[in-house]
Short mmCIF file of C-alpha atoms in Angstrom, two decimals:
data_model
loop_
_atom_site.label_atom_id
_atom_site.label_comp_id
_atom_site.label_asym_id
_atom_site.label_seq_id
_atom_site.Cartn_x
_atom_site.Cartn_y
_atom_site.Cartn_z
CA MET E 7 11.96 7.45 -7.49
CA SER E 8 11.98 10.87 -4.94
CA ALA E 9 10.07 10.81 -1.73
CA SER E 10 10.80 13.09 0.74
CA LEU E 11 9.74 12.30 4.67
CA SER E 12 8.20 14.37 7.78
CA SER E 13 8.36 13.33 11.16
CA SER E 14 5.53 14.31 12.62
CA SER E 15 2.48 12.66 13.08
CA SER E 16 -1.44 12.72 13.06
CA SER E 17 -3.75 10.65 15.33
CA VAL E 18 -7.43 10.38 13.91
CA SER E 19 -9.46 9.13 16.92
CA PRO E 20 -10.55 5.80 15.87
CA SER E 21 -13.73 3.70 16.60
CA ALA E 22 -10.82 1.41 18.53
CA PRO E 23 -10.60 -2.53 18.41
CA ALA E 24 -11.16 -3.77 21.81
CA PRO E 25 -8.48 -3.41 24.56
CA GLY E 26 -5.47 -5.65 23.60
CA ALA E 27 -7.09 -7.17 20.79
CA ALA E 28 -5.74 -6.56 17.27
CA PRO E 29 -6.97 -4.86 14.54
CA THR E 30 -9.08 -6.43 12.12
CA GLN E 31 -8.89 -5.76 7.72
CA ALA E 32 -12.08 -4.14 8.64
CA ASP E 33 -11.06 -1.58 11.53
CA LEU E 34 -8.33 -0.79 9.38
CA LEU E 35 -10.58 0.38 6.77
CA ASP E 36 -12.63 1.76 8.88
CA PHE E 37 -9.74 4.01 9.85
CA VAL E 38 -8.05 4.39 6.56
CA ARG E 39 -11.68 5.94 5.92
CA ARG E 40 -11.89 7.86 8.21
CA THR E 41 -9.03 9.48 7.91
CA ALA E 42 -9.51 9.83 4.06
CA ALA E 43 -12.46 12.13 5.29
CA ASP E 44 -9.80 14.54 6.92
CA ALA E 45 -10.18 17.14 4.62
CA GLU E 46 -7.69 19.28 7.01
CA LEU E 47 -5.43 16.65 6.92
CA ILE E 48 -5.31 15.80 3.33
CA ALA E 49 -4.90 19.46 2.24
CA SER E 50 -1.52 19.29 5.11
CA LEU E 51 0.44 16.31 3.25
CA PRO E 52 2.89 18.93 0.97
CA LEU E 53 2.51 16.89 -2.32
CA ASP E 54 6.18 16.78 -4.44
CA PRO E 55 5.20 16.93 -8.41
CA GLU E 56 8.75 14.37 -9.05
CA GLY E 57 8.83 11.87 -6.09
CA ARG E 58 5.71 10.37 -4.49
CA THR E 59 5.91 12.07 -0.65
CA TRP E 60 4.50 10.39 2.86
CA VAL E 61 3.29 11.00 6.45
CA ARG E 62 3.32 8.20 8.77
CA LEU E 63 0.30 8.48 11.26
CA ASP E 64 -1.22 7.29 14.62
CA GLY E 65 -3.17 3.78 12.83
CA PRO E 66 -5.49 2.18 15.76
CA ALA E 67 -4.24 -0.47 18.09
CA GLY E 68 -0.62 -0.73 16.90
CA SER E 69 -0.94 -0.61 13.80
CA GLU E 70 0.61 1.30 11.22
CA ALA E 71 -0.58 3.67 8.86
CA TRP E 72 1.24 6.19 6.67
CA LEU E 73 -1.02 9.51 4.51
CA ILE E 74 0.75 8.89 0.75
CA GLY E 75 1.33 11.40 -1.62
CA TRP E 76 1.43 10.26 -5.48
CA PRO E 77 1.89 12.38 -8.16
CA PRO E 78 0.96 12.04 -11.61
CA GLY E 79 2.72 8.99 -13.19
CA SER E 80 3.79 7.86 -10.05
CA GLY E 81 3.76 3.42 -8.47
CA THR E 82 4.72 1.89 -6.15
CA GLY E 83 5.89 -1.06 -8.11
CA TRP E 84 4.25 -4.63 -7.67
CA HIS E 85 5.30 -5.82 -4.29
CA ASP E 86 3.75 -7.39 -0.90
CA HIS E 87 3.54 -6.37 3.04
CA ALA E 88 4.45 -9.66 4.24
CA GLU E 89 2.44 -11.04 7.03
CA SER E 90 0.66 -7.70 7.74
CA VAL E 91 -2.99 -6.93 6.47
CA GLY E 92 -3.44 -4.30 5.38
CA ALA E 93 -6.39 -1.72 3.80
CA PHE E 94 -5.98 1.71 1.96
CA LEU E 95 -8.99 4.59 0.80
CA THR E 96 -7.49 7.02 -2.21
CA ALA E 97 -8.01 11.01 -0.32
CA SER E 98 -7.80 12.99 -3.68
CA GLY E 99 -7.62 11.86 -7.53
CA GLU E 100 -7.71 8.43 -8.07
CA LEU E 101 -5.41 5.31 -7.63
CA LYS E 102 -5.53 2.23 -9.93
CA GLU E 103 -4.69 -1.43 -8.04
CA TYR E 104 -3.23 -4.14 -10.09
CA SER E 105 -3.40 -7.30 -7.78
CA LEU E 106 -2.17 -10.91 -8.54
CA ALA E 107 -5.76 -13.85 -6.99
CA THR E 108 -2.95 -16.64 -5.57
CA ARG E 109 -1.16 -16.92 -2.83
CA LEU E 110 2.74 -17.15 -3.70
CA PRO E 111 4.95 -19.02 -1.70
CA THR E 112 6.17 -17.33 1.02
CA ASP E 113 9.94 -17.82 1.06
CA GLY E 114 12.72 -20.00 -1.17
CA TRP E 115 12.00 -19.40 -5.41
CA LYS E 116 12.61 -16.61 -6.61
CA THR E 117 11.17 -16.90 -10.08
CA LEU E 118 7.15 -17.58 -10.08
CA GLU E 119 5.62 -18.23 -13.48
CA LEU E 120 2.06 -17.06 -12.51
CA SER E 121 -0.95 -19.05 -13.79
CA GLU E 122 -3.24 -17.36 -16.28
CA GLY E 123 -6.35 -15.83 -15.08
CA VAL E 124 -4.58 -14.43 -11.68
CA ASP E 125 -4.92 -10.68 -12.55
CA ARG E 126 -7.19 -8.45 -11.12
CA GLU E 127 -7.46 -4.20 -11.29
CA ARG E 128 -9.58 -1.91 -10.25
CA ARG E 129 -9.66 0.97 -10.17
CA LEU E 130 -9.38 3.18 -6.66
CA PRO E 131 -11.63 7.26 -7.39
CA ALA E 132 -11.65 9.87 -4.09
CA GLY E 133 -13.12 7.18 -1.58
CA LYS E 134 -12.91 4.02 -2.63
CA GLY E 135 -10.82 1.70 -0.90
CA ARG E 136 -10.07 -1.77 -0.68
CA SER E 137 -8.51 -3.55 2.58
CA PHE E 138 -5.96 -6.90 1.89
CA GLY E 139 -4.98 -10.34 3.56
CA ARG E 140 -1.49 -11.62 4.27
CA ASP E 141 1.29 -12.62 1.32
CA HIS E 142 -1.34 -10.20 -0.86
CA VAL E 143 0.60 -9.15 -3.82
CA HIS E 144 -0.31 -5.89 -6.24
CA GLU E 145 0.97 -2.63 -7.89
CA VAL E 146 -1.21 0.98 -7.54
CA LEU E 147 -0.41 3.44 -9.96
CA ASN E 148 -1.97 7.00 -10.39
CA GLU E 149 -2.33 6.54 -14.18
CA SER E 150 -3.71 10.64 -14.26
CA THR E 151 -1.23 12.97 -16.38
CA GLU E 152 -1.83 16.25 -14.78
CA ARG E 153 -3.45 15.21 -11.19
CA HIS E 154 -1.72 14.35 -7.69
CA ALA E 155 -3.08 11.40 -5.58
CA VAL E 156 -3.85 11.40 -2.11
CA SER E 157 -4.19 7.94 -0.47
CA VAL E 158 -4.37 6.31 3.83
CA HIS E 159 -2.67 3.69 4.11
CA ALA E 160 -2.74 0.87 7.60
CA TYR E 161 -0.69 -2.41 8.67
CA TYR E 162 -1.09 -4.05 11.65
CA PRO E 163 0.75 -5.27 12.91
CA PRO E 164 4.15 -2.94 11.66
CA LEU E 165 5.50 -3.91 8.45
CA PRO E 166 7.96 -6.08 9.13
CA ARG E 167 9.55 -5.69 5.46
CA ILE E 168 8.12 -4.74 2.14
CA ARG E 169 9.07 -7.68 -1.14
CA ARG E 170 9.46 -6.20 -4.39
CA TYR E 171 9.42 -8.46 -7.51
CA SER E 172 9.35 -7.82 -10.96
CA ARG E 173 7.24 -9.01 -13.86
CA THR E 174 7.14 -9.65 -17.80
CA GLY E 175 4.32 -11.60 -18.78
CA GLN E 176 3.43 -14.00 -16.31
CA VAL E 177 7.03 -14.17 -15.11
CA LEU E 178 7.26 -12.96 -10.95
CA ARG E 179 10.88 -12.38 -9.92
CA LEU E 180 11.47 -11.44 -6.02
CA GLU E 181 13.98 -8.65 -6.89
CA GLN E 182 14.22 -7.58 -3.04
CA VAL E 183 13.23 -7.36 0.86
CA GLU E 184 13.59 -4.29 2.45
CA ARG E 185 13.10 -3.84 6.68
CA PRO E 186 11.36 -0.84 8.24
CA GLU E 187 15.33 0.64 8.83
CA ASP E 188 15.11 0.73 4.72
CA TRP E 189 11.88 3.59 4.21
CA GLN E 190 11.76 4.83 7.95
#
């Protein structure tokens, strides 16, 4: 997967959490909703036909935020955001999220057999998003064969790591742990 990273950042004035307070999932969802409504910002993201593109944004109260472009057929693969809570919203196009409705052990495992009934699927057309708690395992896809999608994401605390998984049937396998220096 090719990707490009712009060092520019953008500031969107969020309704800030109380001074000194960590942003909640609701604060992050409010931020991504308002940021996605900024048509000029969304249009400024360079889109690559080959791979995802992204620009780092200033999130509320010390959170990490990203504007991400998704070419047709692209996706993240199965992953989590470790100890961070987060929110994301589709600004244009449509994304699909597959997630697990179960809490995984945090460390010390490589392969896990998932129970039946833990799979969730959610369509996220433009204007739709969601927030999620710590250790939320999901994959996000642009299943369109013709159209880019653009989304806004925010995490708090800033991502300490991302765990990447492979999945075959009901077997989830930890493949890699990435740290911020791997994607910034």
